[in-house]
CSV table of C-alpha atoms in Angstrom, one decimal:
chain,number,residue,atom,x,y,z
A,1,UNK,CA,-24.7,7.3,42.7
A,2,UNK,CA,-22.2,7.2,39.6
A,3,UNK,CA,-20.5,4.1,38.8
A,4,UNK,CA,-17.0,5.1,38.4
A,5,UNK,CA,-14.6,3.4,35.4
A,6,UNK,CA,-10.7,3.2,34.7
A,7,UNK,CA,-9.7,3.5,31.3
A,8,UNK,CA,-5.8,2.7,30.6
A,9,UNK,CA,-3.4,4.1,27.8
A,10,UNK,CA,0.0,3.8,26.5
A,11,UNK,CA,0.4,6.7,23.9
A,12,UNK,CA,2.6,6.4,21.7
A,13,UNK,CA,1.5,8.0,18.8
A,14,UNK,CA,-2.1,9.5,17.4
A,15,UNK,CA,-3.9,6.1,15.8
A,16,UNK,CA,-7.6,5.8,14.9
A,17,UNK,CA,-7.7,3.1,18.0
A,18,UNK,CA,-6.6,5.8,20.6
A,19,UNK,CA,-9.2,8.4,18.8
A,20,UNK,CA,-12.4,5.8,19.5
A,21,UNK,CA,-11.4,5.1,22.9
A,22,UNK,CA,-11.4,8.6,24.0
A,23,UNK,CA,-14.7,8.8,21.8
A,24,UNK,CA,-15.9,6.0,24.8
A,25,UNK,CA,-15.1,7.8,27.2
A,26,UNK,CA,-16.4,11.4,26.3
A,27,UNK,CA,-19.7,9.0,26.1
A,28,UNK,CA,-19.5,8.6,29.4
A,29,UNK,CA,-18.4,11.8,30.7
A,30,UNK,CA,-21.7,13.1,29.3
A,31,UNK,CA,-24.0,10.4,31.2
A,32,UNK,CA,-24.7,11.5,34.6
A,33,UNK,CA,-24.3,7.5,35.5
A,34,UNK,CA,-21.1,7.1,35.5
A,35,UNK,CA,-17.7,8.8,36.4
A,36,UNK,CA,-14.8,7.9,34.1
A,37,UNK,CA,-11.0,8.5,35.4
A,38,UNK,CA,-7.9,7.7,33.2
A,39,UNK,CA,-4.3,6.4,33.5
A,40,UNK,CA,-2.0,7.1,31.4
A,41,UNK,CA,1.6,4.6,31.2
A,42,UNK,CA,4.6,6.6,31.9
A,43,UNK,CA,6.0,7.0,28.7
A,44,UNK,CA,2.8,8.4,26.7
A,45,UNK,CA,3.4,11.2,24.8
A,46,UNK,CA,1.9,14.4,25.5
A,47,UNK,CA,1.3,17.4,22.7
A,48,UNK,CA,-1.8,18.0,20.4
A,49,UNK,CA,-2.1,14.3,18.7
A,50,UNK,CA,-3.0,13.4,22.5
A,51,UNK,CA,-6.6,13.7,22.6
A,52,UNK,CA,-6.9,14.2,26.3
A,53,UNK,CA,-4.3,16.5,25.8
A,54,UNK,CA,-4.0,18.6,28.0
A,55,UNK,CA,-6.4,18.6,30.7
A,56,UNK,CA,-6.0,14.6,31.8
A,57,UNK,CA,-2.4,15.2,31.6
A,58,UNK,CA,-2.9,16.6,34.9
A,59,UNK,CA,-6.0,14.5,36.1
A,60,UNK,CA,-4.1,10.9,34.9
A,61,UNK,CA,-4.6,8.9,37.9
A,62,UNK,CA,-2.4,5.3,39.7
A,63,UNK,CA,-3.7,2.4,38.0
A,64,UNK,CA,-5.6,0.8,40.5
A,65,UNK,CA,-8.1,-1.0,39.5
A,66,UNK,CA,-9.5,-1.9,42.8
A,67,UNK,CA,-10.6,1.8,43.5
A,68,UNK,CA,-12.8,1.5,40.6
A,69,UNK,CA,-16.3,0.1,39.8
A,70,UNK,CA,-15.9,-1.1,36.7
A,71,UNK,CA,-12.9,-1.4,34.2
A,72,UNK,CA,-12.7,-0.3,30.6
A,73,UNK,CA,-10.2,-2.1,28.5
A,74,UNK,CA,-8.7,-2.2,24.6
A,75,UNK,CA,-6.3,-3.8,22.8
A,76,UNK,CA,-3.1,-4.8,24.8
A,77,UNK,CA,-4.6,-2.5,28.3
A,78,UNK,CA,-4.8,-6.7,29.5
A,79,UNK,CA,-1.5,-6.5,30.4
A,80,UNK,CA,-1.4,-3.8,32.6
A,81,UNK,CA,-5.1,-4.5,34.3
A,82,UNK,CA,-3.9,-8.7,35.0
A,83,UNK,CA,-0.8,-7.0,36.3
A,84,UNK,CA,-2.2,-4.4,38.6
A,85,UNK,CA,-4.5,-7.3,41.0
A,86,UNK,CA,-7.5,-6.4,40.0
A,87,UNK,CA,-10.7,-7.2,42.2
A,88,UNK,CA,-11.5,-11.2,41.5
A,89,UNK,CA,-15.3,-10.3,40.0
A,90,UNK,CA,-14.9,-6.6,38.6
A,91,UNK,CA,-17.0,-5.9,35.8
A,92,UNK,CA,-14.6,-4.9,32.8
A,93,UNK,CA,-15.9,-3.7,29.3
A,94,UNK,CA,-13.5,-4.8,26.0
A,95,UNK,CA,-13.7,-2.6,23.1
A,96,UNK,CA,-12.3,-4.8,20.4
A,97,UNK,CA,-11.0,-3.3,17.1
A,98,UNK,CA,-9.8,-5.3,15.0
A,99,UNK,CA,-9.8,-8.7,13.4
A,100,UNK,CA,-7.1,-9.8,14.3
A,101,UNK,CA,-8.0,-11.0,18.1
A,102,UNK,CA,-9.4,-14.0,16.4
A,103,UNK,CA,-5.8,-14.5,14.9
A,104,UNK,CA,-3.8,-16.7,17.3
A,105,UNK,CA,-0.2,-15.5,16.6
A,106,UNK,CA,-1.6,-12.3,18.0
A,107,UNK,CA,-0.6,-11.7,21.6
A,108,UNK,CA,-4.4,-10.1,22.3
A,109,UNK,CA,-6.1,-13.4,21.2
A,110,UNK,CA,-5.0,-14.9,24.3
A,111,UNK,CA,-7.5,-12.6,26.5
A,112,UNK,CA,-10.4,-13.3,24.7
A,113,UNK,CA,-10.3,-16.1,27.5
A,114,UNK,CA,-11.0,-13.3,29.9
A,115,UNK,CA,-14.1,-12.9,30.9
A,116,UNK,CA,-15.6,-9.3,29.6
A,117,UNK,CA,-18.6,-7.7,28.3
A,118,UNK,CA,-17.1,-7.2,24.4
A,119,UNK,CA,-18.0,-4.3,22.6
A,120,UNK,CA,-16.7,-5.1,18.4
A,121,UNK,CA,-16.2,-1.9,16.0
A,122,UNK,CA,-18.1,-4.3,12.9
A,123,UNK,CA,-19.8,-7.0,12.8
A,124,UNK,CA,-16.9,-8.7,10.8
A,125,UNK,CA,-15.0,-8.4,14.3
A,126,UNK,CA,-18.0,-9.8,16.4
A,127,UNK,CA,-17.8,-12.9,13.7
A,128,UNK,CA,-14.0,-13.2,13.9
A,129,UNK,CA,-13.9,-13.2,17.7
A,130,UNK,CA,-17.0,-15.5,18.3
A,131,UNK,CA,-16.2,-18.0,15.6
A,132,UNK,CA,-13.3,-18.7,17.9
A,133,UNK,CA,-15.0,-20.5,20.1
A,134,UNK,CA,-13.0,-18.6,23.3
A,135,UNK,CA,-15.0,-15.8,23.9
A,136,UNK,CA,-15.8,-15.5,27.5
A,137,UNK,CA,-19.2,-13.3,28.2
A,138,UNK,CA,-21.4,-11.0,26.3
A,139,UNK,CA,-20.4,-9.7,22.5
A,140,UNK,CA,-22.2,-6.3,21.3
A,141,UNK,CA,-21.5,-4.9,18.2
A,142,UNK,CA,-21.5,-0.6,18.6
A,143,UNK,CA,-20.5,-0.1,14.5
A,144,UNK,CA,-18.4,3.1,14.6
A,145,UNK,CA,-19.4,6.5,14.9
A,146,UNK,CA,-17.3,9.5,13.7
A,147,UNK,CA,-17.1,13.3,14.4
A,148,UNK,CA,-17.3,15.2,10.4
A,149,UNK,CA,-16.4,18.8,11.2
A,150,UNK,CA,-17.3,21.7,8.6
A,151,UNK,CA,-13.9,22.9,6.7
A,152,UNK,CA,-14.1,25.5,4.3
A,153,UNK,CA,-14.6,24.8,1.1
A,154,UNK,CA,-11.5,23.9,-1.2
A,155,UNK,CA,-10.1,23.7,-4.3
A,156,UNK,CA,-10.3,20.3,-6.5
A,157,UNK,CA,-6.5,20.5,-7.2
A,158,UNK,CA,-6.3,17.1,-7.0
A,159,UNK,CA,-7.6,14.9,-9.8
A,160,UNK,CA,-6.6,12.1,-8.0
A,161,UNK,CA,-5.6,10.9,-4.3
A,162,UNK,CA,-3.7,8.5,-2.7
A,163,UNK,CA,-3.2,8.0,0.6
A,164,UNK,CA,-0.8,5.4,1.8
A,165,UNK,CA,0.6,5.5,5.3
A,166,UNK,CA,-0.6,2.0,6.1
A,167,UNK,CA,0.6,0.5,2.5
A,168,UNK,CA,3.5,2.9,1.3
A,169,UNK,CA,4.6,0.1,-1.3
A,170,UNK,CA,1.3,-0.1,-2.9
A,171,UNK,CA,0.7,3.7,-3.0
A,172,UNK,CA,4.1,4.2,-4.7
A,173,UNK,CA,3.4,1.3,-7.0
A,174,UNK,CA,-0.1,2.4,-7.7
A,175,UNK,CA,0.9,6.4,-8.4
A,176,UNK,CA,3.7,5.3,-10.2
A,177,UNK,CA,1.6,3.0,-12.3
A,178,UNK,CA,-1.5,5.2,-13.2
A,179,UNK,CA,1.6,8.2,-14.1
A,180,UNK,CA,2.4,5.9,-16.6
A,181,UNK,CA,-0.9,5.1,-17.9
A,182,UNK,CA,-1.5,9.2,-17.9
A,183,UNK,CA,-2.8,9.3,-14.9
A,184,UNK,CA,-1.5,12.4,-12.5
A,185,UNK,CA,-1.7,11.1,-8.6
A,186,UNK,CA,-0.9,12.7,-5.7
A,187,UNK,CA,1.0,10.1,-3.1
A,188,UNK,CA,1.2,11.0,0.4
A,189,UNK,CA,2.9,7.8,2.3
A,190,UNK,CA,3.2,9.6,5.8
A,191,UNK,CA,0.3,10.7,8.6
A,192,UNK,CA,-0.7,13.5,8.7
A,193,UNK,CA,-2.8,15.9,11.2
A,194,UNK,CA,-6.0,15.1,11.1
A,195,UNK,CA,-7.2,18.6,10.2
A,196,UNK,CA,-4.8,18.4,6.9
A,197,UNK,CA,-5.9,15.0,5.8
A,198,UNK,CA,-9.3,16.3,5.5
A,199,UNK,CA,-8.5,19.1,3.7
A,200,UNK,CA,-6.6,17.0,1.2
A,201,UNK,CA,-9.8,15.1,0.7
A,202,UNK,CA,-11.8,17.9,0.4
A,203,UNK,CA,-9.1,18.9,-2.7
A,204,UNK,CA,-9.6,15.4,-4.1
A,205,UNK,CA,-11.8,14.5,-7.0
A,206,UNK,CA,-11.0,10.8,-6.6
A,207,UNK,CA,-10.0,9.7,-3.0
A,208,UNK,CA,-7.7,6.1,-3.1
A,209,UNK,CA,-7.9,5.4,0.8
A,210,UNK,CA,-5.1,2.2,1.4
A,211,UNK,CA,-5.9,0.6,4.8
A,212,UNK,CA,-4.2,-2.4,6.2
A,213,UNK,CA,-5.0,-5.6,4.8
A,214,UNK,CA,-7.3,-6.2,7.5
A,215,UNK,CA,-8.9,-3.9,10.0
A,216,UNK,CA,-11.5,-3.8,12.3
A,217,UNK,CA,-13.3,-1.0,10.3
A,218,UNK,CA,-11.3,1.8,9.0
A,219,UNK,CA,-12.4,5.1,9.7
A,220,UNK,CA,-10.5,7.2,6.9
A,221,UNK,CA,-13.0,5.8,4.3
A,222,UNK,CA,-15.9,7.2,6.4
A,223,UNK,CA,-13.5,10.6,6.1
A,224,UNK,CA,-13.3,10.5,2.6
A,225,UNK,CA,-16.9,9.8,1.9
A,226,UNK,CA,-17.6,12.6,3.6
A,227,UNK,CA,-15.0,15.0,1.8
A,228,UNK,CA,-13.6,13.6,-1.7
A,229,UNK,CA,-16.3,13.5,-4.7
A,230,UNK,CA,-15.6,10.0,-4.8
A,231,UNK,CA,-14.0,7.3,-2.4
A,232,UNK,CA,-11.7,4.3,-3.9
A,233,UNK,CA,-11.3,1.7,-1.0
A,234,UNK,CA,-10.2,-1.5,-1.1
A,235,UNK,CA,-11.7,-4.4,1.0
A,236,UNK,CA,-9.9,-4.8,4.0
A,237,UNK,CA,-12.6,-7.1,6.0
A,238,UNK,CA,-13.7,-5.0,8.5
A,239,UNK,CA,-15.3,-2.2,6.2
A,240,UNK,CA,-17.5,-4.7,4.4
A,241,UNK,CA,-20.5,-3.4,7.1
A,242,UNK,CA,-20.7,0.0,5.4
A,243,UNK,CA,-18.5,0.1,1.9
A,244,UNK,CA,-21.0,-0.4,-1.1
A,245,UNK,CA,-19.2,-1.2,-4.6
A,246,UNK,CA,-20.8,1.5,-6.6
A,247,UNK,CA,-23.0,2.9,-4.1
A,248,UNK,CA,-20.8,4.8,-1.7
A,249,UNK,CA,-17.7,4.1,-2.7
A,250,UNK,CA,-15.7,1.7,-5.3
A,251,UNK,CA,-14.8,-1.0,-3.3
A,252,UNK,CA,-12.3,-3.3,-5.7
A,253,UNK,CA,-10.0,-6.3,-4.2
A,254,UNK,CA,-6.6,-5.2,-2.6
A,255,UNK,CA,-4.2,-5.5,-5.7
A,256,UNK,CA,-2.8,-2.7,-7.9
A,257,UNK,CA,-5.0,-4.2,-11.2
A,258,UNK,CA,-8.3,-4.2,-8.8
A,259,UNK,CA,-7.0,-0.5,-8.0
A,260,UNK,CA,-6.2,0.9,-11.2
A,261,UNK,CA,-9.5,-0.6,-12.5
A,262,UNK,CA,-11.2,1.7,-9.9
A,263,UNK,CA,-9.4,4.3,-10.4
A,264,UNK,CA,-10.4,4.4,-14.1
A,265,UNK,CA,-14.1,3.5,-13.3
A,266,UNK,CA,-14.1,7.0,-11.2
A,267,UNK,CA,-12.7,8.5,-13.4
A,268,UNK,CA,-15.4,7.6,-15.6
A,269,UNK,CA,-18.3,8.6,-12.8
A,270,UNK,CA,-16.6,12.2,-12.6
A,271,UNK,CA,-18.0,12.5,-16.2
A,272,UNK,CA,-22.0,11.1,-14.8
A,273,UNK,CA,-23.6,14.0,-12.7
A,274,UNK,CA,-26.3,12.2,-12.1
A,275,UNK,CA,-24.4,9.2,-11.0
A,276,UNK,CA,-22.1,11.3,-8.8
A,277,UNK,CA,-25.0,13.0,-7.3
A,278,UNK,CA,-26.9,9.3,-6.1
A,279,UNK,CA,-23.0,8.5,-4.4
A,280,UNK,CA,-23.2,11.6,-2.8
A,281,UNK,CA,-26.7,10.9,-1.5
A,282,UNK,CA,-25.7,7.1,0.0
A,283,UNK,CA,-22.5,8.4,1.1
A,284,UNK,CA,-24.6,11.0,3.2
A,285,UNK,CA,-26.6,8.2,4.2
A,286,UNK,CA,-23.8,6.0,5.3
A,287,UNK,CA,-22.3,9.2,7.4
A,288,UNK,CA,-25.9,9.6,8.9
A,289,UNK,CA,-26.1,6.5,10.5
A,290,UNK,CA,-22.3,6.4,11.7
A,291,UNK,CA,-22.5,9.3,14.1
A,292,UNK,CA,-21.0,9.8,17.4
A,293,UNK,CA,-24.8,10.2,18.7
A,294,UNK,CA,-25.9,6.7,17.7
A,295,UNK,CA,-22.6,5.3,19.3
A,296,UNK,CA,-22.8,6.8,22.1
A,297,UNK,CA,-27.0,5.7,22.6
A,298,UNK,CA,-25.8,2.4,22.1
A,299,UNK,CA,-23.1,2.5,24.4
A,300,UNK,CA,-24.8,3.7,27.5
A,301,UNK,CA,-27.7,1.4,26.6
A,302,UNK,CA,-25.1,-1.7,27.1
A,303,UNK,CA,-23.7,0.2,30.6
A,304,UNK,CA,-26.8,0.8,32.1
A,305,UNK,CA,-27.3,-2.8,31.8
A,306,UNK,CA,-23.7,-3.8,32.9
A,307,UNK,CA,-24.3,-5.7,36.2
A,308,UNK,CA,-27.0,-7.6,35.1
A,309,UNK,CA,-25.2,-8.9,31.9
A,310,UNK,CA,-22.0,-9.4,34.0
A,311,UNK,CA,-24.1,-11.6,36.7
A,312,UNK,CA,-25.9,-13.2,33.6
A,313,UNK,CA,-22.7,-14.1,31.9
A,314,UNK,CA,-21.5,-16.4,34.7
């Protein structure tokens, strides 16, 4: 019989978090183990960003816990589960994104005192949350798996990209900077559709991807491997698992010197076909490993073993 599992979302707007949740729980719509059913919070948006848009628009259900074997939780979905009365001893599964848990100004570090079965996104995040000392129950790290669709093949217009939604100030600063140094960049500092960031990076020579100054892993850089000739990426914590300085990517401190230094060392790698071609080669490597197929086997791997961790973890 199929264990059954509510998922919870407030959508507010398309993020990367949103995007790997729904990636959970397509895993588990293709298991025949396990049912998944959704609510959504009454102000989520609904249009195309949505990505159960728009068939669960008309299958959200109440969020009732109770009705459910097992609950599936991320970020801030605490609130709304220790709100709704769930069932004393129901197994729950955390997805945990982002480094920041471990941080106690936070208001999500105060649930890592909740006893869950914790997925991390890195194994920086697994080490942030465990080195707190807080953790109640079982920590697994799933590294992230991405979909990389075929686009057609475009134009390198662009000698250099920067792309800045998450650090607008140093995007400006850094195009601004490299212009004066003779350097022709092209800033965008908004998001985007999905489909027309990746054809921007597949119109890139030089891809300068600005994440937060911490994630939990940072999924454009995977993106731009996959689609720029070469990836500029600062360290932002949580990518350390699968950025390489100067295997798949230039990977320089978070500062504008550290990213013009890059940018120039690119520049110089442009020049190198045989050097381009070996980051070509680890960057396909690096996308082999963090597939949606491997994420999802790891996944269902943990959930078949749910109850027995969840008793074990007591």
């Amino acid at each position: 019989m199929r264990k059954s599992i509510l998922f919870y979302r407030d959508f507010q707007e398309y993020t990367g978090g949103h995007q790997k949740v729904a990636d959970y729980f397509q895993h588990l719509k293709t298991s025949s183990d396990f049912s998944p059913h959704i609510s959504f919070s009454p102000q989520s948006l609904w249009d195309k960003s949505n990505p159960w848009f728009s068939e669960y628009q008309q299958q959200s259900v109440d969020y009732l816990p109770d009705n459910y074997d097992y609950a599936f939780l991320a970020g801030m979905d605490w609130q709304a589960y220790l709100c709704a009365n769930p069932p004393a001893d129901q197994p729950v599964i955390n997805l945990i994104q982002h480094v920041r848990h471990a941080d106690p100004v936070q208001p999500m570090h105060s649930f890592l005192k909740q006893k869950a079965v914790r997925i991390c996104v890195s194994r920086e995040v697994e080490m942030a949350i465990t080195n707190t000392g807080l953790v109640k129950g079982p920590v697994f790290t799933i590294e992230n798996g991405i979909d990389i669709p075929q686009i057609v093949d475009q134009v390198r217009q662009h000698q250099v990209f920067i792309f800045g939604p998450k650090n607008p100030a140093v995007a400006s600063a850094l195009a601004e900077q490299l212009g004066q140094l003779g350097v022709a960049a092209f800033c965008i500092n908004h998001w985007l559709p999905r489909t027309e960031l990746l054809q921007l990076l597949a119109s890139s020579r030089i891809a300068v991807m600005l994440p937060n100054p911490t994630e939990g892993f940072y999924l454009p850089a995977l993106e731009s491997m996959r689609y720029a000739e070469l990836t500029v990426v600062p360290d932002c914590v949580g990518n350390r698992s699968f950025c390489h300085n100067r295997q798949n990517c230039l990977f320089p401190a978070y500062n504008i010197a550290s990213l013009i230094a890059a940018v120039h060392d690119a520049l110089g790698l442009l020049r190198q076909p045989e050097q381009l071609n070996i980051f070509k080669q680890n960057c396909e490597s690096t996308l082999a490993y963090h597939s949606l197929a491997r994420e999802r086997e790891d996944f269902l791997a943990i959930m078949r073993r749910l109850d027995v961790l969840w008793e074990d973890s007591d």
